[in-house]
Short mmCIF file of C-alpha atoms and ligand atoms in Angstrom, two decimals:
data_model
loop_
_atom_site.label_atom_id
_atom_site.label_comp_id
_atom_site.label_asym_id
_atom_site.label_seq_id
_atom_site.Cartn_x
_atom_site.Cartn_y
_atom_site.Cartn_z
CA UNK A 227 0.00 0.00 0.00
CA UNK A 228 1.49 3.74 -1.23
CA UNK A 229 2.09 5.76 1.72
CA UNK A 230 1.28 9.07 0.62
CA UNK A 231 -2.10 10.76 -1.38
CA UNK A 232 -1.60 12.45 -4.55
CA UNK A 233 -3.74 15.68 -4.86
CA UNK A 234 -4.29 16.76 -8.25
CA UNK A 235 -4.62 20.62 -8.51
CA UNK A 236 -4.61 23.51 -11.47
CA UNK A 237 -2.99 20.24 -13.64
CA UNK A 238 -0.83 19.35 -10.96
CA UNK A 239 0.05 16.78 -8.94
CA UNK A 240 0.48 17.00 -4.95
CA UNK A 241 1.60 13.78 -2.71
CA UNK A 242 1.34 14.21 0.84
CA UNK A 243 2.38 11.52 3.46
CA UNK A 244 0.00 9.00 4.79
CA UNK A 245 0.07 8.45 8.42
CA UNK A 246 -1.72 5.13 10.86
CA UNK A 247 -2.43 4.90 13.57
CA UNK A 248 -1.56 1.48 16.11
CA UNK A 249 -5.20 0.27 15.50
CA UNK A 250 -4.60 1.15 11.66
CA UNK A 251 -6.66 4.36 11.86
CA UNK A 252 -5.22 6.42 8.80
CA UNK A 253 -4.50 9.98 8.14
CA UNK A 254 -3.35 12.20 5.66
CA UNK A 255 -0.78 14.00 6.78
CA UNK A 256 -1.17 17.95 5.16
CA UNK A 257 1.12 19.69 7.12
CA UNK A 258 2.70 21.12 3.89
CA UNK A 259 -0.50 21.49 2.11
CA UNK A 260 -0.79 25.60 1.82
CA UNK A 261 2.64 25.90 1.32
CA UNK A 262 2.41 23.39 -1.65
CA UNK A 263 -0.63 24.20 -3.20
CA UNK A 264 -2.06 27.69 -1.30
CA UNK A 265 -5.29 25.64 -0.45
CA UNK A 266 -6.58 24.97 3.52
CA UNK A 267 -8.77 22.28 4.33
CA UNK A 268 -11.99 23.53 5.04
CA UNK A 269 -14.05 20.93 7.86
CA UNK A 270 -16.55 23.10 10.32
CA UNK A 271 -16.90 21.00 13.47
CA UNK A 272 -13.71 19.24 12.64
CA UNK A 273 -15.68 16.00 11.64
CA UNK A 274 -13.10 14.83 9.17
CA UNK A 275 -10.12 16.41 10.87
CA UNK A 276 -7.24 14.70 13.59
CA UNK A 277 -5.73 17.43 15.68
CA UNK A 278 -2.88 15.22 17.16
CA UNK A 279 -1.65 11.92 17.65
CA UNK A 280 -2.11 10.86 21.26
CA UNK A 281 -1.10 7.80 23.17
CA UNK A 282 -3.90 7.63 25.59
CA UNK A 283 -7.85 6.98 24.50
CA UNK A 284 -8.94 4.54 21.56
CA UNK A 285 -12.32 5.03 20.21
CA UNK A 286 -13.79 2.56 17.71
CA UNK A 287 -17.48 4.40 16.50
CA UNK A 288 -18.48 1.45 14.33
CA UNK A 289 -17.60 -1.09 16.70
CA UNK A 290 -18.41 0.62 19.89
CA UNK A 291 -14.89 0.01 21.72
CA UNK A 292 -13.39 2.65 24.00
CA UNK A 293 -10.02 1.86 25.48
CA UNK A 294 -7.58 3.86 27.88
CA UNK A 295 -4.27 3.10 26.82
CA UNK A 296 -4.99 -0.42 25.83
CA UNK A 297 -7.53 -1.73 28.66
CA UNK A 298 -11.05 -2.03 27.56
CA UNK A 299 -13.58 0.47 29.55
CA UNK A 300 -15.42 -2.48 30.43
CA UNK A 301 -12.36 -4.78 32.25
CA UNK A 302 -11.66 -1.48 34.07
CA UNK A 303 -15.21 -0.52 35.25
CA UNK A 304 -15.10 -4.24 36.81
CA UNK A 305 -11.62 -3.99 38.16
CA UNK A 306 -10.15 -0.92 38.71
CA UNK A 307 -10.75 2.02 40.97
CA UNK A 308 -11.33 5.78 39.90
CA UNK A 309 -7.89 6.66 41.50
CA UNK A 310 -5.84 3.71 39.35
CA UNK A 311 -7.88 4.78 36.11
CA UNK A 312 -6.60 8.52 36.78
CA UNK A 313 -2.80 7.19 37.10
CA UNK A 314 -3.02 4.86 34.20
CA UNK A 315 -4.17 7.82 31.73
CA UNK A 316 -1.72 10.05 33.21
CA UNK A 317 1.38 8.13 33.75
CA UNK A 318 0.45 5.99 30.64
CA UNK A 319 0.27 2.32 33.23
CA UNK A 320 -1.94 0.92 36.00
CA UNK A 321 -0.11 1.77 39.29
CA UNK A 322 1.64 -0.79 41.63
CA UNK A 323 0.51 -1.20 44.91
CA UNK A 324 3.64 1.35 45.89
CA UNK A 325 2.82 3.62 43.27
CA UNK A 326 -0.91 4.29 44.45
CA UNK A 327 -0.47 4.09 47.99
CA UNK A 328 2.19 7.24 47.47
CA UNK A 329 -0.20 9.04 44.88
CA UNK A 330 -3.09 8.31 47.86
CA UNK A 331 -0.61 9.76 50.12
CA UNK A 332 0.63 13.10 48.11
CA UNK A 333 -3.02 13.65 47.32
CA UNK A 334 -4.30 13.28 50.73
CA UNK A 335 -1.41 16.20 51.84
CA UNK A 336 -2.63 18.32 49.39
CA UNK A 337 -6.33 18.12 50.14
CA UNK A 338 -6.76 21.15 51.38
CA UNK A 339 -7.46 24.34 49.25
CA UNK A 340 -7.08 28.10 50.57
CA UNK A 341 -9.86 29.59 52.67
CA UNK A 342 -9.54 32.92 50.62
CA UNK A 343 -11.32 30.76 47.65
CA UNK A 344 -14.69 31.28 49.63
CA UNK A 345 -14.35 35.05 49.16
CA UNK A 346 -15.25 33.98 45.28
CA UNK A 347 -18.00 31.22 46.20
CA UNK A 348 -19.55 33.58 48.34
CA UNK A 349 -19.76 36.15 45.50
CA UNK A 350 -22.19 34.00 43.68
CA UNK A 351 -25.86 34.03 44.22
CA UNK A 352 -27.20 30.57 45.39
CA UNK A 353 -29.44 30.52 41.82
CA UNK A 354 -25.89 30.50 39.37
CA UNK A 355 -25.45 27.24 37.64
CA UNK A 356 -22.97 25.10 39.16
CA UNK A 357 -20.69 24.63 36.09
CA UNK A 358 -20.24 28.63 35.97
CA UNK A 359 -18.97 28.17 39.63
CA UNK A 360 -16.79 25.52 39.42
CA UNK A 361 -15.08 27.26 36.14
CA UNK A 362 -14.15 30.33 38.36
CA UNK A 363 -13.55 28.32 41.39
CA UNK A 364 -10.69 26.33 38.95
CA UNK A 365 -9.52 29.44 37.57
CA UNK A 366 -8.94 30.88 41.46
CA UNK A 367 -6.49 27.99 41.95
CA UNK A 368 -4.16 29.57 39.15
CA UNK A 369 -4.85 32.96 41.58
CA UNK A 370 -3.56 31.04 44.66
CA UNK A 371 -1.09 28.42 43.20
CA UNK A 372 0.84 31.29 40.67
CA UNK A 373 3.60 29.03 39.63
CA UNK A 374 3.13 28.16 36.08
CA UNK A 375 3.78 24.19 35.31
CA UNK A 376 7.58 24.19 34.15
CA UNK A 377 7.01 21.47 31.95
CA UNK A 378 10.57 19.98 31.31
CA UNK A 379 10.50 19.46 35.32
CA UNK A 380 9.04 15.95 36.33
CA UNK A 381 8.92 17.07 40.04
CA UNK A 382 6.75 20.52 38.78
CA UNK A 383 4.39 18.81 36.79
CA UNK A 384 3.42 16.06 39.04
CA UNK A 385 3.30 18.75 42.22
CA UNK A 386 0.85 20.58 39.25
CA UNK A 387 -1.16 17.14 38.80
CA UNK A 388 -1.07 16.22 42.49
CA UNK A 389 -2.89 19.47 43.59
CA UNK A 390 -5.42 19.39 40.74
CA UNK A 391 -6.33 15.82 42.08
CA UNK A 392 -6.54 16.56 45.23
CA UNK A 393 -8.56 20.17 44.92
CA UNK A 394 -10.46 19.96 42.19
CA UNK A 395 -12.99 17.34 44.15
CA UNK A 396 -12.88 19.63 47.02
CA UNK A 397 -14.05 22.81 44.78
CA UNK A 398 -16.63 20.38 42.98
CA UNK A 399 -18.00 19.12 46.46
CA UNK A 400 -18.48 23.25 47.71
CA UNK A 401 -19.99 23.95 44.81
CA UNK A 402 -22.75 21.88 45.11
CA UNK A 403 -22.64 23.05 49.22
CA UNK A 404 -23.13 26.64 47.52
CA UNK A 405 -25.77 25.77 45.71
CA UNK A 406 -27.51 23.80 48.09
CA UNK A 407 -27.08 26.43 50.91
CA UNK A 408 -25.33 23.86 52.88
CA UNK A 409 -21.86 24.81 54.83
CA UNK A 410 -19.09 23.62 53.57
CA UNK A 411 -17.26 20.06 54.40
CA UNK A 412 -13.58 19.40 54.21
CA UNK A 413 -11.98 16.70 52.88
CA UNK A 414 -11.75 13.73 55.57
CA UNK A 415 -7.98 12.05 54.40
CA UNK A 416 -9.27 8.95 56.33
CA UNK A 417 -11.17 7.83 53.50
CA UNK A 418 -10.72 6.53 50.05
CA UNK A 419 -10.74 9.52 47.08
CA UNK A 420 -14.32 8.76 46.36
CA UNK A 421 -15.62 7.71 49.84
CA UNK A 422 -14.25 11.42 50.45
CA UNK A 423 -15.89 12.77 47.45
CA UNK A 424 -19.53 11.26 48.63
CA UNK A 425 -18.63 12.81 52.24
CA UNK A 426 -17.13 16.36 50.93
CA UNK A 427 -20.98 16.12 49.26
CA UNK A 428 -23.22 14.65 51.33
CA UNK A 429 -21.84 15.01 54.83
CA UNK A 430 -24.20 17.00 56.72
CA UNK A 431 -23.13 18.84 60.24
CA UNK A 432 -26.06 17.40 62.33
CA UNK A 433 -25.85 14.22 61.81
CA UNK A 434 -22.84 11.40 61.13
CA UNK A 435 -22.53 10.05 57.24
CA UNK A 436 -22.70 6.76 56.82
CA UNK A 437 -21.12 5.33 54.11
CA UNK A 438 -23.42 3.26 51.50
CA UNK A 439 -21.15 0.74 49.92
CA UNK A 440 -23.47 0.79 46.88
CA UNK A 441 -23.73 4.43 46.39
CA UNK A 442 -19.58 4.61 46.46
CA UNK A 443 -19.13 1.59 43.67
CA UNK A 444 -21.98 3.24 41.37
CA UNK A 445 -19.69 6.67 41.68
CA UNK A 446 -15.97 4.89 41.41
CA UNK A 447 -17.76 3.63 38.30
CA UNK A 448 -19.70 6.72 36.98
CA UNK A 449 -16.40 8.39 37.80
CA UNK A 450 -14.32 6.02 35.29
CA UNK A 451 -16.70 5.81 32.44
CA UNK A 452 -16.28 9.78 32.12
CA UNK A 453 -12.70 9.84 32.53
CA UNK A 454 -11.33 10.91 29.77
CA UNK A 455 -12.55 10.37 25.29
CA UNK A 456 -9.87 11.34 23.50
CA UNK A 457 -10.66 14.55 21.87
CA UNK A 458 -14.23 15.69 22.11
CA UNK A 459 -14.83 19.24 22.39
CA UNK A 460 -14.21 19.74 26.02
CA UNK A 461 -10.51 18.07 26.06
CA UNK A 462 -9.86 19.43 22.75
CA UNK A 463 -10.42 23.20 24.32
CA UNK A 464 -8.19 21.91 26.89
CA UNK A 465 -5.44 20.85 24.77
CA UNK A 466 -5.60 24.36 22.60
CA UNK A 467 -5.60 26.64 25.35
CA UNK A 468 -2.60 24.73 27.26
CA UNK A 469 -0.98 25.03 23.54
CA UNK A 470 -0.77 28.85 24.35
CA UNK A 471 1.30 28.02 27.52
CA UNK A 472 -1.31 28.75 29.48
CA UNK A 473 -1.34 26.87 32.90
CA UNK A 474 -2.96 23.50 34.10
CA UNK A 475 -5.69 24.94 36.07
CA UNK A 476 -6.40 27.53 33.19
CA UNK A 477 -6.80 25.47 30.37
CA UNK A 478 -8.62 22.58 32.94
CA UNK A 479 -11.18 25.83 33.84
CA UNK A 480 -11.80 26.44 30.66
CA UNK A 481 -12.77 22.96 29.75
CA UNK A 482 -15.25 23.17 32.47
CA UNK A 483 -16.83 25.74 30.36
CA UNK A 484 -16.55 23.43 27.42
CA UNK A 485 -18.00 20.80 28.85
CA UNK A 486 -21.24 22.61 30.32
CA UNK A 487 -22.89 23.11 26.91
CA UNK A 488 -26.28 21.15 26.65
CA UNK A 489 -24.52 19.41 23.71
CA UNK A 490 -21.42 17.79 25.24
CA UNK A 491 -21.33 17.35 28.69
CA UNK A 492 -24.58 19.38 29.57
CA UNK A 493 -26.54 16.49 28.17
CA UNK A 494 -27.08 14.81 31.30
CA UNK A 495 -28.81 17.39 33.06
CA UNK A 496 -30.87 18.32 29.88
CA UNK A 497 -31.73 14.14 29.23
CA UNK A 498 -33.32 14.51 32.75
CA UNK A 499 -35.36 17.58 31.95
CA UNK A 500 -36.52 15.85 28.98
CA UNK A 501 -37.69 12.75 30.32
CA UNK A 502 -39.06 15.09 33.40
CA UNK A 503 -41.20 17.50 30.58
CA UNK A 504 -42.42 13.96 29.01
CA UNK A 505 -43.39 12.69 32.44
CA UNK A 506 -45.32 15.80 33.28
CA UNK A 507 -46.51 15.95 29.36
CA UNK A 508 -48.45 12.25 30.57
CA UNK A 509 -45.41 10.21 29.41
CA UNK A 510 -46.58 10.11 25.45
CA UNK A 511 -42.90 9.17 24.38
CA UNK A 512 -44.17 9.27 20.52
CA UNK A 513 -44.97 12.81 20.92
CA UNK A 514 -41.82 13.85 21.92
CA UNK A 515 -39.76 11.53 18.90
CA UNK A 516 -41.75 13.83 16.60
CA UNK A 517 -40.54 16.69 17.82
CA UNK A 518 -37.25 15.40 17.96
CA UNK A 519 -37.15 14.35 14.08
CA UNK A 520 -38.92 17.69 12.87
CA UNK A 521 -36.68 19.71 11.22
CA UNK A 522 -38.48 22.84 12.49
CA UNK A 523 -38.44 22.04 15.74
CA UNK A 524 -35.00 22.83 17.45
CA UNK A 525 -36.25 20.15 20.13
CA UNK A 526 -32.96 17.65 20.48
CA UNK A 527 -33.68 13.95 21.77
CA UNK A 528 -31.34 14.95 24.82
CA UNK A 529 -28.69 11.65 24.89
CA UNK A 530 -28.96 10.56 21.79
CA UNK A 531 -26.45 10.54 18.94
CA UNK A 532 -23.19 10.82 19.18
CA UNK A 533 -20.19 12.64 16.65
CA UNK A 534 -17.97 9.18 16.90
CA UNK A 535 -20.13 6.25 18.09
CA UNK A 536 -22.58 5.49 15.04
CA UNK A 537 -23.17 2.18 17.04
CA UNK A 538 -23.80 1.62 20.80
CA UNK A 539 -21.60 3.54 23.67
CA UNK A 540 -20.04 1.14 25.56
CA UNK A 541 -20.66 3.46 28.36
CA UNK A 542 -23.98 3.63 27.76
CA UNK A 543 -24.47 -0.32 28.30
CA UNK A 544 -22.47 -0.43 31.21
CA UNK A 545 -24.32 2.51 32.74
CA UNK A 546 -27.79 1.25 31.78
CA UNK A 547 -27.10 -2.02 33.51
CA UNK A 548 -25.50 0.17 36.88
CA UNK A 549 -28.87 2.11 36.74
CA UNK A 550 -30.96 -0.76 36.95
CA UNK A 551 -28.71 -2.57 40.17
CA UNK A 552 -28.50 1.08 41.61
CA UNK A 553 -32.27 1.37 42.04
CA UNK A 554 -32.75 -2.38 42.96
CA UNK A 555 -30.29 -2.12 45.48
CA UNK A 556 -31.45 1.06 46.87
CA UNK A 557 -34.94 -0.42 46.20
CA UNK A 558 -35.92 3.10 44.36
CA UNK A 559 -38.73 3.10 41.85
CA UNK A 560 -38.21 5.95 39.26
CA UNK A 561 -40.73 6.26 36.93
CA UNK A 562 -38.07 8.67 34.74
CA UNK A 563 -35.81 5.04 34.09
CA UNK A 564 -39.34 3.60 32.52
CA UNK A 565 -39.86 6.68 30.35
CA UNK A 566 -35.97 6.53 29.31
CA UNK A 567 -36.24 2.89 28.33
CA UNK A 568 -39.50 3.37 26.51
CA UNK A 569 -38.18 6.37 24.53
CA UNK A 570 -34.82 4.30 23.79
CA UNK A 571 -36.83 0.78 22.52
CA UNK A 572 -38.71 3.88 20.53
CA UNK A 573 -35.69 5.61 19.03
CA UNK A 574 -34.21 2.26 18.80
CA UNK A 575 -36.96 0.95 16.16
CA UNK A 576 -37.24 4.68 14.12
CA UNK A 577 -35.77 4.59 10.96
CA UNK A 578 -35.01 8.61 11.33
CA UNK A 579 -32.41 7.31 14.22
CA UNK A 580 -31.74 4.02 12.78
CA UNK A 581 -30.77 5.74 9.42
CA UNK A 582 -28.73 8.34 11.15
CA UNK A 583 -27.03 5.59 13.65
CA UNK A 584 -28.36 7.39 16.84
CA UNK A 585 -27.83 5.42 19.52
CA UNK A 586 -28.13 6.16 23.50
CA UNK A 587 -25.17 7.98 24.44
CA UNK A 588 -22.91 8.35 27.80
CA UNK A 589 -25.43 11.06 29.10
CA UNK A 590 -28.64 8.82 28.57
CA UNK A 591 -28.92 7.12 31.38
CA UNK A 592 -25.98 8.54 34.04
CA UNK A 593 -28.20 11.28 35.20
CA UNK A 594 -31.31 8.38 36.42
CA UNK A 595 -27.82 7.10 38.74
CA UNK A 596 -27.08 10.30 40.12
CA UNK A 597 -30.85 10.87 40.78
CA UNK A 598 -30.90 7.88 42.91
CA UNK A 599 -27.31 9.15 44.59
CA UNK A 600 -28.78 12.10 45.80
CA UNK A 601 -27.25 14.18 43.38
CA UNK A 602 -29.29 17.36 42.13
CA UNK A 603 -29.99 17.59 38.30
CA UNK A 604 -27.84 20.69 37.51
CA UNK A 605 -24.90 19.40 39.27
CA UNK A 606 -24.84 16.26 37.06
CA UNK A 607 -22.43 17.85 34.71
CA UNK A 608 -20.11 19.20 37.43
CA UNK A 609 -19.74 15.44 38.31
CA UNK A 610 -19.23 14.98 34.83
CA UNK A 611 -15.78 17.30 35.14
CA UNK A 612 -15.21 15.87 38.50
CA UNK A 613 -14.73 12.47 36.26
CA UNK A 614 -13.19 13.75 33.10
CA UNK A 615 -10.26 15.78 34.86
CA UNK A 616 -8.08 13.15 35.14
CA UNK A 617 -8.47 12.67 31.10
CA UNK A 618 -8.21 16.71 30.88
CA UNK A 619 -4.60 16.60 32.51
CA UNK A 620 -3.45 13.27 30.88
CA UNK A 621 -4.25 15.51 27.82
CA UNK A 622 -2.67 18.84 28.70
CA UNK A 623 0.20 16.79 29.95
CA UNK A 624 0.66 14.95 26.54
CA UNK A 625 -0.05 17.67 24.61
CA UNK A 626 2.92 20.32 26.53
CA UNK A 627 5.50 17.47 26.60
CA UNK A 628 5.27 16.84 22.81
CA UNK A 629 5.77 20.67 22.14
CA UNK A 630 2.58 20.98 19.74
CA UNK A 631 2.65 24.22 17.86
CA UNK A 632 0.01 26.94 19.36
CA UNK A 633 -3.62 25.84 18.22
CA UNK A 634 -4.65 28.56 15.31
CA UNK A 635 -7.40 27.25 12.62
CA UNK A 636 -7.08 28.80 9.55
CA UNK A 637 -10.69 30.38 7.65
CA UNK A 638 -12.40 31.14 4.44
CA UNK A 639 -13.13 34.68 4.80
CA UNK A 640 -16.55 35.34 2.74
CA UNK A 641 -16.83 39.07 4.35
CA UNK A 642 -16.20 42.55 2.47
CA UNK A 643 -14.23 43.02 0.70
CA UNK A 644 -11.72 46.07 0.32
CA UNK A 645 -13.80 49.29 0.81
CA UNK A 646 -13.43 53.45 1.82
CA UNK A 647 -15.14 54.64 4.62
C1 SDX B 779 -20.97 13.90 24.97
O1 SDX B 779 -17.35 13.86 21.63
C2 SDX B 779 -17.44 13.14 22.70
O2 SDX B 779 -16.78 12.16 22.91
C3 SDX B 779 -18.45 13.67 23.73
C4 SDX B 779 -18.70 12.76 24.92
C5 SDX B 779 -17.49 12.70 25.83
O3 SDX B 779 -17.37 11.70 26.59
O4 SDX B 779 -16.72 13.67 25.89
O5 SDX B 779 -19.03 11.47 24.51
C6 SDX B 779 -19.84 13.32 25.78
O6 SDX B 779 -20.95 15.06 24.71
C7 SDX B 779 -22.04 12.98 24.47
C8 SDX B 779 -23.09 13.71 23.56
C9 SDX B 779 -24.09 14.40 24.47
N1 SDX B 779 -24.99 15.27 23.70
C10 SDX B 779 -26.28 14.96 23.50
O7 SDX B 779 -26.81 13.92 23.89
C11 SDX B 779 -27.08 16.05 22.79
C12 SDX B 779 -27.96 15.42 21.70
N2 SDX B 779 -27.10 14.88 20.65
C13 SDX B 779 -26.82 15.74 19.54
O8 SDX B 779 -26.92 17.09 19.70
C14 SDX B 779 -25.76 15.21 18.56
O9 SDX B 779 -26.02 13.88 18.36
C15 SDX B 779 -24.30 15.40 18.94
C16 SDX B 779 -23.98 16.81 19.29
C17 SDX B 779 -23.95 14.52 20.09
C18 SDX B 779 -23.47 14.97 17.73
O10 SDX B 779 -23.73 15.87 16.74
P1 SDX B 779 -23.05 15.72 15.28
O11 SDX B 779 -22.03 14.64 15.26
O12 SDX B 779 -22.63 17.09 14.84
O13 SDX B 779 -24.23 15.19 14.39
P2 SDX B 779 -25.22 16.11 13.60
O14 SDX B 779 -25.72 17.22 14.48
O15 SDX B 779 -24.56 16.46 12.30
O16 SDX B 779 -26.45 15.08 13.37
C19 SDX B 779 -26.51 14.24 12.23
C20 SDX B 779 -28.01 14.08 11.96
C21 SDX B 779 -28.73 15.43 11.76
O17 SDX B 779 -29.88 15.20 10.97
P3 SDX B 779 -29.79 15.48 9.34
O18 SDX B 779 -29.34 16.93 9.20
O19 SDX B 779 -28.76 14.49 8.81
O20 SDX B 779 -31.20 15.22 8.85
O21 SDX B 779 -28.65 13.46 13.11
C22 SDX B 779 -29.59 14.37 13.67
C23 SDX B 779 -29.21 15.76 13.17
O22 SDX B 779 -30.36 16.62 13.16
N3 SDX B 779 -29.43 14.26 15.14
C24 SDX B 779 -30.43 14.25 16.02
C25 SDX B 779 -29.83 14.06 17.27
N4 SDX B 779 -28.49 13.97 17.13
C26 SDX B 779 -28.24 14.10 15.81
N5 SDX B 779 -31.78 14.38 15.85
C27 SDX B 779 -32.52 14.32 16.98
N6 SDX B 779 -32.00 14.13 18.23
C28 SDX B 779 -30.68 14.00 18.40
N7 SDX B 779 -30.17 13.81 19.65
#
């Protein structure tokens, strides 16, 4: 097989190299494109377009397989915790037993996060959305922890990585303690990193909380299957504005921001409205897939459809069976999972979604879990970041260490053109 492309242009002929991938993906490589031929690619929503080569997620869309550097999502949903998930995307291997007792151990020292941060949670009113918090609550740490990440030092960037682990569930847990009106908890470095998550959340000062063994394996594992997809929209704002040299906690707060849009990572809370509105509608499902398919209608079928999976999520199985033992176990009877599976054997059997490959997504069903968790509907998404940061610094980290040139899209301009005032 030639490895390059020939381009044929104005009668002449262009090769440019062809580039694969480890699981044979292929690109062509058009690095020297303008300067050989004056033409840009042109590719709105990047849909045809690789921005890097990266070392850390696999997605297969056709056959539904998501990897993190070689283990399937589904071997380490049954096997591994959050915490050993986290190490094995960012130091690129599953941890020893050494390895994550001293990453427990750094993280647990650096659980604490300056008191002056409150000054800028207690500037918000108790009605803003908890994504807009959390995205200047991230920002702060760059405020209070100046020291940009020196890169070419090992020691810098894991002290960087260390205190974004061990804050960034802290800020998550007050904003939702914000929101909720509730004072504040602190992290309790007795527990495991997500038993002290679902304390720093839930922990209330009259009375003791008691760990629920179920409630903490449903989060290690909602926590994993949002750790980190190789370059969606919210890691790929990530990885531009940490190609800048901007810091860690800058480019991580602005892929908060990224990911609270109702079409990434804002799905979750807006699946739950939508199966609420059909409940309250009298649960007529059809009505709803009508809407959904009518091109005049900007009505979205909220979890559905997905820019690289044109089969199944793998996530989505995995959390559609964890919804179902969630709610047996906690012996909960939502009527919203009933709706959701009606509307999915619907969609399922619709030749508009069938045509287009729309399948449930990672949002579909996470946000019936965190219902039954306790969690409130518009903090679904902030546990959403709470799961993808450790993906979001892998990322960054990859993306500083192999130098990539600053991230600056080229355009057709179709304004004006040259006039006099
Ligand atoms: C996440 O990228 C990632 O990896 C993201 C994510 C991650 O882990 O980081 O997986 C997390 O963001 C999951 C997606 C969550 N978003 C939603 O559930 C919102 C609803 N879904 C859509 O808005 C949409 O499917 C997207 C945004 C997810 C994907 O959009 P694309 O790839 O740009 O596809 P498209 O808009 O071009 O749609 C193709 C066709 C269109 O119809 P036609 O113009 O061909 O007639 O499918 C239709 C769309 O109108 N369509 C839908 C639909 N999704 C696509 N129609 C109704 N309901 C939907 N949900």
């Amino acid at each position: 097989m030639s490895d390059f492309v020939k381009l044929t242009y104005q009668n002449k002929e262009f090769e440019f190299p062809l580039i694969q991938g480890s699981e044979n993906e292929k690109g062509i490589d058009i690095k020297s494109l303008r300067a050989q031929t004056g033409l840009i690619t042109f590719d709105p929503g990047y849909k045809n377009t690789g921005s890097c080569k990266s070392n850390i997620t696999y997605l297969n869309g056709e056959e539904g397989i998501l990897r993190h550097r070689g283990y399937s999502i589904e071997d380490l949903c049954e096997k591994a915790s959050f915490l050993e998930v986290a190490f094995l995307l960012i130091f690129g291997e599953l941890p020893t037993e050494k390895e994550l007792n001293l990453l427990n151990e750094e993280i647990k020292k650096d659980s604490l996060v300056d008191e002056d941060l409150k000054l800028i949670l207690k500037s918000f009113p108790k009605a803003a959305h908890p994504m807009g918090i959390l995205a200047s609550l991230t920002s702060g740490l760059t405020a209070f922890n100046p020291s940009t990440v020196n890169i070419d030092s090992e020691e810098d960037m894991r002290e960087a990585i260390i205190m974004l682990m061990a804050k960034f569930p802290i800020l998550t847990s007050w904003t939702h303690r914000k929101v909720k009106g509730l004072p504040l908890n602190y992290a309790n470095i007795s527990l495991s990193y997500v038993e002290n998550i679902a304390h720093m959340l839930f922990k209330l000062p009259h009375q003791d909380y008691i760990l629920n063994p179920i409630v903490i394996d449903a989060l290690n594992k909602l926590l994993i299957l949002h750790a980190d997809h190789e370059q969606n929209c919210s890691t790929s704002t990530v990885r531009i504005v940490g190609s800048s040299e901007a810091g860690l906690f800058a480019s991580v707060s602005a892929g908060v921001s990224a990911l609270w849009g109702r079409l990434h990572g804002g799905a979750n809370q807006g699946v739950i409205e939508m199966l609420t509105a059909i409940k309250r509608d009298g649960g007529d499902t059809k009505k709803f897939m009508s809407r959904a398919k009518d091109k005049n209608d900007p009505f979205r079928l909220m979890g559905f459809g997905h820019r690289v999976y044109k089969n199944f999520d793998p996530r989505a199985r995995i959390i559609k069976k964890a919804a179902n033992d969630v709610l047996k176990e906690l012996k909960i009877n939502d009527p919203i999972l009933n709706i959701a599976k009606k509307l999915e054997e619907e969609a399922l059997n619709d030749s508009y979604f069938i045509d287009r490959k729309l399948y449930p997504n990672v949002d579909f069903y996470s946000g019936i879990i965190y219902r039954a968790l306790g969690i409130p509907t518009e903090m679904f998404t902030v546990m959403f970041a709470l799961g993808r940061l450790p993906g979001w610094i892998a990322q960054w980290s990859e993306m500083r260490k192999n130098i990539e040139p600053i991230g600056r899209p080229r355009q057709i301009y179709t304004g004006e053109k040259f006039r006099t005032i």
